[in-house]
Coordinates of C-alpha atoms in Angstrom, one line a residue:
M188 CA -7.9 44.8 -9.2
S189 CA -5.6 45.1 -6.3
K190 CA -2.0 43.4 -6.4
K191 CA -3.2 41.0 -3.7
L192 CA -6.4 40.0 -5.5
T193 CA -4.3 39.6 -8.7
K194 CA -1.7 37.4 -6.9
N195 CA -4.5 35.3 -5.3
A196 CA -6.3 34.8 -8.7
L197 CA -3.0 33.7 -10.3
T198 CA -2.3 31.3 -7.5
A199 CA -5.8 29.8 -7.7
T200 CA -5.2 29.4 -11.5
A201 CA -1.9 27.7 -11.1
T202 CA -3.2 25.4 -8.4
T203 CA -6.3 24.3 -10.5
L204 CA -4.2 23.7 -13.6
A205 CA -1.8 21.7 -11.5
M206 CA -4.6 19.6 -10.1
A207 CA -6.0 19.1 -13.7
A208 CA -2.5 18.1 -15.0
S209 CA -2.1 15.5 -12.2
I210 CA -5.1 13.6 -13.4
T211 CA -5.2 14.1 -17.3
S212 CA -1.3 13.9 -17.6
W213 CA -1.2 16.6 -20.4
A214 CA 1.9 16.9 -22.5
I215 CA 0.5 20.0 -24.1
E216 CA -0.3 23.2 -22.2
P217 CA -4.0 23.7 -22.8
Q218 CA -5.6 27.1 -22.7
Y219 CA -8.4 27.4 -20.2
I220 CA -11.8 29.2 -20.4
K221 CA -12.3 31.3 -17.3
L222 CA -16.0 30.8 -16.2
T223 CA -15.4 32.7 -13.0
E224 CA -12.5 34.2 -11.1
S225 CA -11.9 30.7 -9.5
T226 CA -13.6 28.3 -12.0
L227 CA -11.8 27.1 -15.2
F228 CA -13.1 25.0 -18.1
I229 CA -10.4 23.1 -20.2
P230 CA -11.3 21.1 -23.2
T231 CA -8.8 18.8 -25.1
L232 CA -9.0 16.3 -27.9
Q233 CA -6.9 13.2 -28.8
L234 CA -7.0 11.7 -32.3
K235 CA -5.1 8.4 -32.7
E236 CA -4.7 6.2 -35.8
V237 CA -3.5 2.7 -34.8
Y238 CA -2.6 -0.4 -36.5
D239 CA -3.0 -3.4 -34.1
D240 CA -2.0 -6.9 -35.6
N241 CA -3.6 -8.9 -32.8
F242 CA -6.2 -6.7 -31.0
H243 CA -7.9 -9.6 -29.3
A244 CA -4.5 -10.8 -27.9
D245 CA -5.2 -14.3 -29.1
D246 CA -2.7 -16.3 -31.2
N247 CA -5.3 -18.9 -32.0
N248 CA -7.6 -16.3 -33.7
E249 CA -5.5 -13.3 -34.7
Q250 CA -7.2 -10.4 -36.1
S251 CA -5.7 -7.3 -37.2
S252 CA -7.2 -3.9 -38.0
W253 CA -6.7 -0.3 -38.4
I254 CA -8.3 1.6 -35.5
T255 CA -9.2 5.3 -35.3
T256 CA -9.6 6.6 -31.8
L257 CA -11.3 9.9 -31.1
A258 CA -11.2 11.0 -27.4
P259 CA -12.6 14.5 -26.4
S260 CA -11.9 15.5 -22.7
F261 CA -13.6 18.2 -20.8
T262 CA -12.2 19.2 -17.4
L263 CA -13.7 21.7 -14.9
A264 CA -11.4 23.0 -12.2
G265 CA -12.0 25.4 -9.3
K266 CA -10.5 26.6 -6.1
G267 CA -11.7 28.3 -3.0
N268 CA -9.9 29.8 0.0
K269 CA -9.2 26.5 1.5
S270 CA -10.5 24.0 -1.1
G271 CA -10.2 22.8 -4.6
Y272 CA -11.9 20.5 -6.9
L273 CA -11.5 18.9 -10.4
I274 CA -14.2 17.2 -12.6
N275 CA -13.1 15.5 -15.8
Y276 CA -15.1 13.5 -18.4
T277 CA -13.6 11.6 -21.2
A278 CA -15.3 9.7 -24.1
S279 CA -13.0 7.5 -26.1
S280 CA -14.5 6.1 -29.3
D281 CA -12.7 3.3 -31.1
T282 CA -13.6 2.4 -34.8
F283 CA -12.2 -0.8 -36.0
H284 CA -12.0 -0.6 -39.8
S285 CA -11.7 -4.4 -40.4
S286 CA -14.1 -5.4 -37.6
Q287 CA -17.1 -3.2 -37.2
K288 CA -18.6 -5.3 -34.4
D289 CA -15.7 -4.3 -32.1
N290 CA -16.4 -0.7 -32.4
N291 CA -17.0 0.7 -29.0
T292 CA -17.0 4.0 -26.9
D293 CA -15.5 4.1 -23.5
H294 CA -16.9 6.7 -20.9
I295 CA -14.7 7.8 -18.0
F296 CA -15.7 10.3 -15.4
T297 CA -13.6 11.4 -12.4
A298 CA -14.0 14.0 -9.6
E299 CA -11.5 15.0 -7.0
S300 CA -11.7 17.5 -4.1
N301 CA -9.1 18.9 -1.7
L302 CA -10.2 20.5 1.6
E303 CA -7.8 22.0 4.0
F304 CA -9.6 22.8 7.2
N305 CA -6.5 24.1 9.0
A306 CA -2.7 23.7 9.1
R307 CA -3.1 20.1 10.7
N308 CA -6.3 18.7 9.1
R309 CA -6.8 17.9 5.3
L310 CA -9.1 15.8 3.5
K311 CA -9.0 14.5 -0.2
L312 CA -12.1 13.0 -1.7
N313 CA -12.5 11.2 -5.1
A314 CA -15.1 9.5 -7.1
G315 CA -15.3 7.9 -10.6
Y316 CA -17.3 6.0 -13.1
R317 CA -15.9 3.9 -15.9
D318 CA -17.8 2.2 -18.7
I319 CA -15.4 0.2 -20.6
E320 CA -15.2 -2.4 -23.4
E321 CA -12.0 -4.4 -23.8
T322 CA -11.1 -5.9 -27.1
A323 CA -8.0 -7.7 -25.6
T324 CA -10.3 -10.0 -23.4
L325 CA -12.4 -11.9 -26.0
N326 CA -14.5 -14.3 -24.0
Q327 CA -16.0 -17.8 -24.8
N328 CA -19.2 -16.0 -26.4
Q329 CA -16.9 -14.4 -28.9
E330 CA -17.7 -10.9 -27.5
N331 CA -15.6 -8.3 -25.9
D332 CA -15.7 -8.0 -22.0
Q333 CA -17.9 -5.1 -21.2
Y334 CA -18.1 -3.7 -17.6
N335 CA -18.7 -0.6 -15.5
S336 CA -17.1 0.4 -12.2
K337 CA -18.2 2.9 -9.6
T338 CA -15.5 4.2 -7.0
I339 CA -15.8 6.5 -4.1
G340 CA -13.1 7.3 -1.6
G341 CA -11.1 9.6 0.5
V342 CA -7.9 10.2 2.6
Y343 CA -7.8 12.3 5.8
T344 CA -4.6 13.6 6.9
Y345 CA -3.7 14.8 10.3
G346 CA -0.4 16.7 10.9
A347 CA 1.0 20.1 9.5
R348 CA 3.0 19.6 6.2
T349 CA 6.2 20.5 8.0
A350 CA 5.6 18.6 11.2
R351 CA 7.8 15.7 12.2
A352 CA 4.9 13.2 12.2
Q353 CA 1.8 12.8 10.1
I354 CA -1.0 10.2 9.7
D355 CA -3.2 9.3 6.6
L356 CA -6.5 7.5 7.1
G357 CA -7.9 6.3 3.8
A358 CA -11.1 4.5 2.7
N359 CA -12.3 3.3 -0.7
Y360 CA -15.3 1.5 -2.2
D361 CA -15.6 0.1 -5.6
E362 CA -18.4 -1.7 -7.5
L363 CA -17.6 -3.9 -10.6
R364 CA -20.4 -5.0 -12.8
Y365 CA -20.5 -6.6 -16.3
S366 CA -23.0 -6.2 -19.1
N367 CA -22.2 -9.1 -21.3
S368 CA -24.9 -11.2 -22.8
N369 CA -26.2 -14.5 -21.2
H370 CA -24.9 -13.5 -17.8
L371 CA -21.5 -14.1 -18.9
N372 CA -18.8 -12.7 -16.4
D373 CA -21.5 -12.6 -13.7
D374 CA -19.0 -14.5 -11.4
E375 CA -16.5 -11.5 -11.8
E376 CA -19.0 -9.1 -10.3
R377 CA -17.8 -7.8 -6.8
D378 CA -17.8 -5.0 -4.4
T379 CA -14.4 -4.0 -2.9
T380 CA -13.8 -2.1 0.3
A381 CA -10.5 -1.0 1.1
L382 CA -9.2 0.7 4.4
R383 CA -5.6 2.0 4.8
S384 CA -3.6 3.7 7.6
T385 CA -0.1 5.3 7.0
F386 CA 2.1 6.9 9.7
Y387 CA 4.9 9.1 8.6
Y388 CA 7.8 10.3 10.6
R389 CA 10.2 12.9 9.2
V390 CA 14.1 12.2 9.6
A391 CA 15.2 14.8 7.2
P392 CA 13.7 17.8 5.6
D393 CA 12.7 15.9 2.4
T394 CA 12.7 12.3 3.8
R395 CA 10.1 10.5 5.9
L396 CA 9.9 6.9 7.2
L397 CA 6.5 5.2 7.0
L398 CA 4.5 2.3 8.4
E399 CA 1.3 1.3 6.5
A400 CA -1.5 -1.1 7.1
R401 CA -4.3 -2.1 4.6
H402 CA -7.4 -4.2 4.9
T403 CA -9.1 -5.0 1.6
D404 CA -12.3 -7.0 1.4
Y405 CA -13.5 -8.6 -1.9
D406 CA -17.1 -9.5 -1.8
Y407 CA -18.2 -11.4 -4.9
I408 CA -21.9 -11.3 -5.8
S409 CA -22.5 -14.8 -7.2
D410 CA -19.1 -16.6 -7.0
T411 CA -18.9 -16.5 -3.2
N412 CA -15.9 -19.1 -3.2
S413 CA -13.8 -16.1 -4.5
S414 CA -14.7 -13.7 -1.6
S415 CA -11.7 -12.9 0.4
T416 CA -9.9 -10.5 2.6
N417 CA -6.4 -9.2 2.0
I418 CA -4.4 -7.8 5.0
D419 CA -1.1 -6.1 4.1
L420 CA 1.5 -4.5 6.4
L421 CA 4.4 -2.5 5.0
T422 CA 7.3 -0.3 6.1
G423 CA 9.5 2.0 4.1
V424 CA 10.7 5.5 3.3
T425 CA 9.5 8.3 1.0
W426 CA 11.5 11.3 -0.1
D427 CA 10.3 14.4 -1.9
A428 CA 11.6 15.7 -5.1
T429 CA 15.2 16.9 -4.8
A430 CA 17.5 18.1 -7.4
K431 CA 17.6 14.8 -9.1
T432 CA 15.6 12.1 -7.4
S433 CA 12.2 11.4 -5.9
G434 CA 10.3 8.4 -4.9
S435 CA 9.3 5.9 -2.2
I436 CA 10.2 2.4 -1.2
K437 CA 7.6 0.1 0.8
V438 CA 8.3 -3.6 1.8
G439 CA 6.4 -5.9 3.9
R440 CA 4.0 -9.0 3.8
G441 CA 0.5 -9.6 2.5
Q442 CA -2.0 -12.4 3.3
K443 CA -5.2 -13.5 1.5
D444 CA -7.9 -15.2 3.7
Y445 CA -10.9 -16.7 1.8
D446 CA -14.4 -16.5 3.3
N447 CA -14.7 -20.3 2.3
S448 CA -12.7 -22.0 5.1
G449 CA -12.0 -24.9 2.8
I450 CA -9.7 -22.8 0.7
D451 CA -6.1 -22.3 2.0
T452 CA -4.8 -19.0 3.2
A453 CA -2.1 -17.7 0.9
S454 CA 0.7 -15.2 2.0
T455 CA 3.6 -13.5 0.1
G456 CA 6.4 -11.1 0.7
M457 CA 5.4 -7.8 -1.0
W458 CA 6.9 -4.5 -2.0
E459 CA 6.0 -1.3 -3.8
V460 CA 8.9 0.9 -5.3
G461 CA 8.4 4.1 -7.4
A462 CA 11.6 6.1 -8.2
T463 CA 12.5 9.0 -10.5
W464 CA 16.0 9.9 -11.5
K465 CA 16.8 13.1 -13.4
P466 CA 20.5 13.4 -14.1
R467 CA 19.9 16.2 -16.6
T468 CA 17.1 18.6 -16.9
Y469 CA 16.1 17.0 -20.2
S470 CA 16.5 13.4 -19.2
T471 CA 14.3 11.3 -16.8
F472 CA 14.5 7.8 -15.8
R473 CA 11.7 5.9 -14.0
L474 CA 11.4 2.7 -12.1
T475 CA 8.3 1.1 -10.7
T476 CA 8.1 -2.3 -9.4
R477 CA 5.4 -4.2 -7.3
R478 CA 4.7 -7.6 -5.8
A479 CA 1.3 -8.4 -4.3
F480 CA -1.9 -10.2 -4.6
D481 CA -4.4 -9.1 -7.1
E482 CA -7.8 -10.3 -8.3
G483 CA -7.4 -11.9 -11.7
S484 CA -9.3 -9.4 -13.7
N485 CA -7.0 -6.6 -12.3
S486 CA -4.0 -8.1 -14.0
V487 CA -3.0 -5.4 -16.3
G488 CA 0.4 -3.6 -17.1
T489 CA 1.3 -0.6 -19.2
I490 CA 3.7 -0.1 -22.2
G491 CA 4.8 2.8 -24.1
D492 CA 2.6 5.8 -23.3
G493 CA 0.9 4.1 -20.5
T494 CA -1.7 2.1 -22.4
D495 CA -3.3 -0.7 -20.5
T496 CA -2.3 -4.2 -21.6
T497 CA -4.5 -6.8 -20.1
V498 CA -3.5 -10.5 -19.6
R499 CA -6.1 -12.7 -21.2
N500 CA -7.5 -14.9 -18.5
T501 CA -10.0 -17.8 -19.0
N502 CA -10.1 -18.1 -15.2
D503 CA -10.7 -14.5 -14.5
D504 CA -12.1 -15.3 -10.9
S505 CA -8.7 -16.6 -10.0
A506 CA -6.6 -14.4 -7.8
V507 CA -3.1 -14.0 -8.8
K508 CA 0.3 -13.3 -7.1
L509 CA 1.6 -10.5 -9.4
Q510 CA 5.2 -9.3 -9.8
T511 CA 5.6 -6.4 -12.1
T512 CA 8.6 -4.2 -13.0
T513 CA 8.6 -1.1 -15.3
L514 CA 11.7 0.8 -16.5
G515 CA 11.3 4.0 -18.4
W516 CA 13.4 6.8 -20.0
K517 CA 12.1 10.0 -21.4
H518 CA 14.8 12.2 -23.1
Y519 CA 14.5 15.7 -24.8
W520 CA 16.9 15.5 -27.9
I521 CA 16.0 19.1 -28.8
E522 CA 13.8 21.6 -27.1
H523 CA 10.5 20.3 -28.4
L524 CA 11.3 16.8 -29.4
Y525 CA 11.4 13.9 -26.9
S526 CA 11.4 10.0 -26.9
D527 CA 9.9 7.8 -24.4
L528 CA 11.1 4.3 -24.1
S529 CA 9.9 1.6 -21.6
Y530 CA 10.0 -2.1 -20.7
T531 CA 7.6 -4.0 -18.4
R532 CA 7.9 -7.4 -17.2
M533 CA 5.0 -9.1 -15.4
D534 CA 5.0 -12.5 -13.7
L535 CA 1.5 -13.8 -12.7
E536 CA 1.0 -17.0 -10.6
Y537 CA -2.6 -18.2 -10.4
L538 CA -3.5 -19.3 -7.0
D539 CA -6.2 -21.9 -7.8
S540 CA -4.3 -23.5 -10.8
N541 CA -0.9 -24.5 -12.1
R542 CA -1.1 -21.6 -14.6
E543 CA 1.8 -19.1 -14.7
D544 CA 2.2 -16.3 -17.3
K545 CA 5.2 -14.2 -18.2
L546 CA 4.3 -10.9 -20.0
N547 CA 6.9 -8.8 -21.6
N548 CA 6.0 -5.3 -23.1
I549 CA 8.1 -2.8 -24.9
G550 CA 7.0 0.6 -25.8
L551 CA 8.9 3.3 -27.9
G552 CA 7.5 6.8 -28.7
L553 CA 8.7 9.9 -30.3
T554 CA 6.7 13.1 -29.7
Y555 CA 7.0 16.5 -31.3
E556 CA 5.7 19.5 -29.3
M557 CA 4.7 21.4 -32.4
R558 CA 2.8 24.1 -30.6
R559 CA 1.7 25.0 -27.1
W560 CA -1.7 23.5 -28.0
L561 CA -0.5 20.8 -30.4
D562 CA 1.6 17.5 -29.9
I563 CA 2.3 14.9 -32.6
G564 CA 3.5 11.4 -31.7
L565 CA 4.6 8.3 -33.3
G566 CA 4.8 5.1 -31.2
Y567 CA 5.4 1.4 -31.4
K568 CA 4.4 -1.3 -28.8
Y569 CA 5.2 -4.9 -28.7
S570 CA 3.7 -7.4 -26.2
E571 CA 4.3 -11.1 -25.6
N572 CA 2.6 -13.3 -23.1
D573 CA 4.2 -16.8 -22.3
S574 CA 1.7 -18.9 -20.5
D575 CA 1.5 -22.5 -19.3
V576 CA -1.9 -22.5 -21.0
N577 CA -1.2 -22.6 -24.7
S578 CA -4.4 -20.7 -25.5
E579 CA -3.3 -17.8 -23.5
S580 CA 0.1 -17.2 -25.2
Y581 CA 0.2 -14.4 -27.7
E582 CA 2.3 -11.8 -29.4
R583 CA 1.1 -8.4 -30.4
N584 CA 2.3 -5.3 -32.3
I585 CA 0.7 -1.9 -32.1
Y586 CA 1.8 1.0 -34.4
A587 CA 0.3 4.5 -33.6
L588 CA 0.1 8.1 -34.7
T589 CA -1.3 10.3 -32.0
I590 CA -2.3 13.9 -32.1
N591 CA -3.1 15.9 -28.9
A592 CA -4.7 19.1 -29.2
S593 CA -6.3 21.9 -27.0
L594 CA -7.5 25.5 -27.4

């Protein structure tokens, strides 16, 4: 093989692995199986043993259990001359040793494709399917919420990467459907169509100003009173990775207009901030904060290693004004041993009631990178929700041993 061909093959391999890592967030460095010169197959496996002292997130009916999670994941990645794609499937099976009726398996499928037509025209496409059962949302029929969502979308970019100006045009469509018995949660089913336009203007080699407009339509299938349109306008700045920092800041205003003219329009100041500071090569600080309108069933946060923490909501069809902030610190104490500490605060104000929730999450993890293909982690997570509705307040402790492995 010529040097040129060898270099191209290595570049394709590096690019496809980078694409895969961006979606699967591997801590390990998995070995791939080369199916063709430009197609890679990457299997991984996660085994987790958890003790959860309140897995229904309900202080009126606390249930605890040891939970064994087995989650194999399979990734197919490939790259052509001006294109790349990534397909991932994960099956996450939870076994509750003290509550067999809560055993469940989640199925998550994602696909992503990057197309570069020329220096000025690029297109990113994505699609996904999620089949989920959530134990932290025990409903009035004493069964877990069970739903599936289908998503398809894309972003077209005009402008060379080094150009002074660029524009992104994005669109996304999502279907949310529930499969609970007796048509429970049917009022939550909706179709969501989102459009976005972002204009960037470079003011320094690694810094761009931006102006962004969004239009999101929530079309509820049966609960038509909840159908609404969100219109958001933001401006801000984004900067690429430098020696120590990277991130973006967006501020603006959002408005929610209901299809039912009898429901008042709501508006709020909004912001989205994400920043990373790396004062040392072995220490990284993260800050993310956001304020916006969300649909009630979207009100989730993350703690510790990024696990979703859902706010139980007896009025799931109620939209919320959500303000959330997460602080994180990842630090390598020695070459292959790091800790990850995070704190999340969420404030939720429900638009159609006097209910307000204040959720605090703390996560602490310690991970040992034993081998290139094997990580072992210990973690603790604490969650507390203080709600105006007494039945929605709870405390929750989660202890976990996690093993991530690959070829």
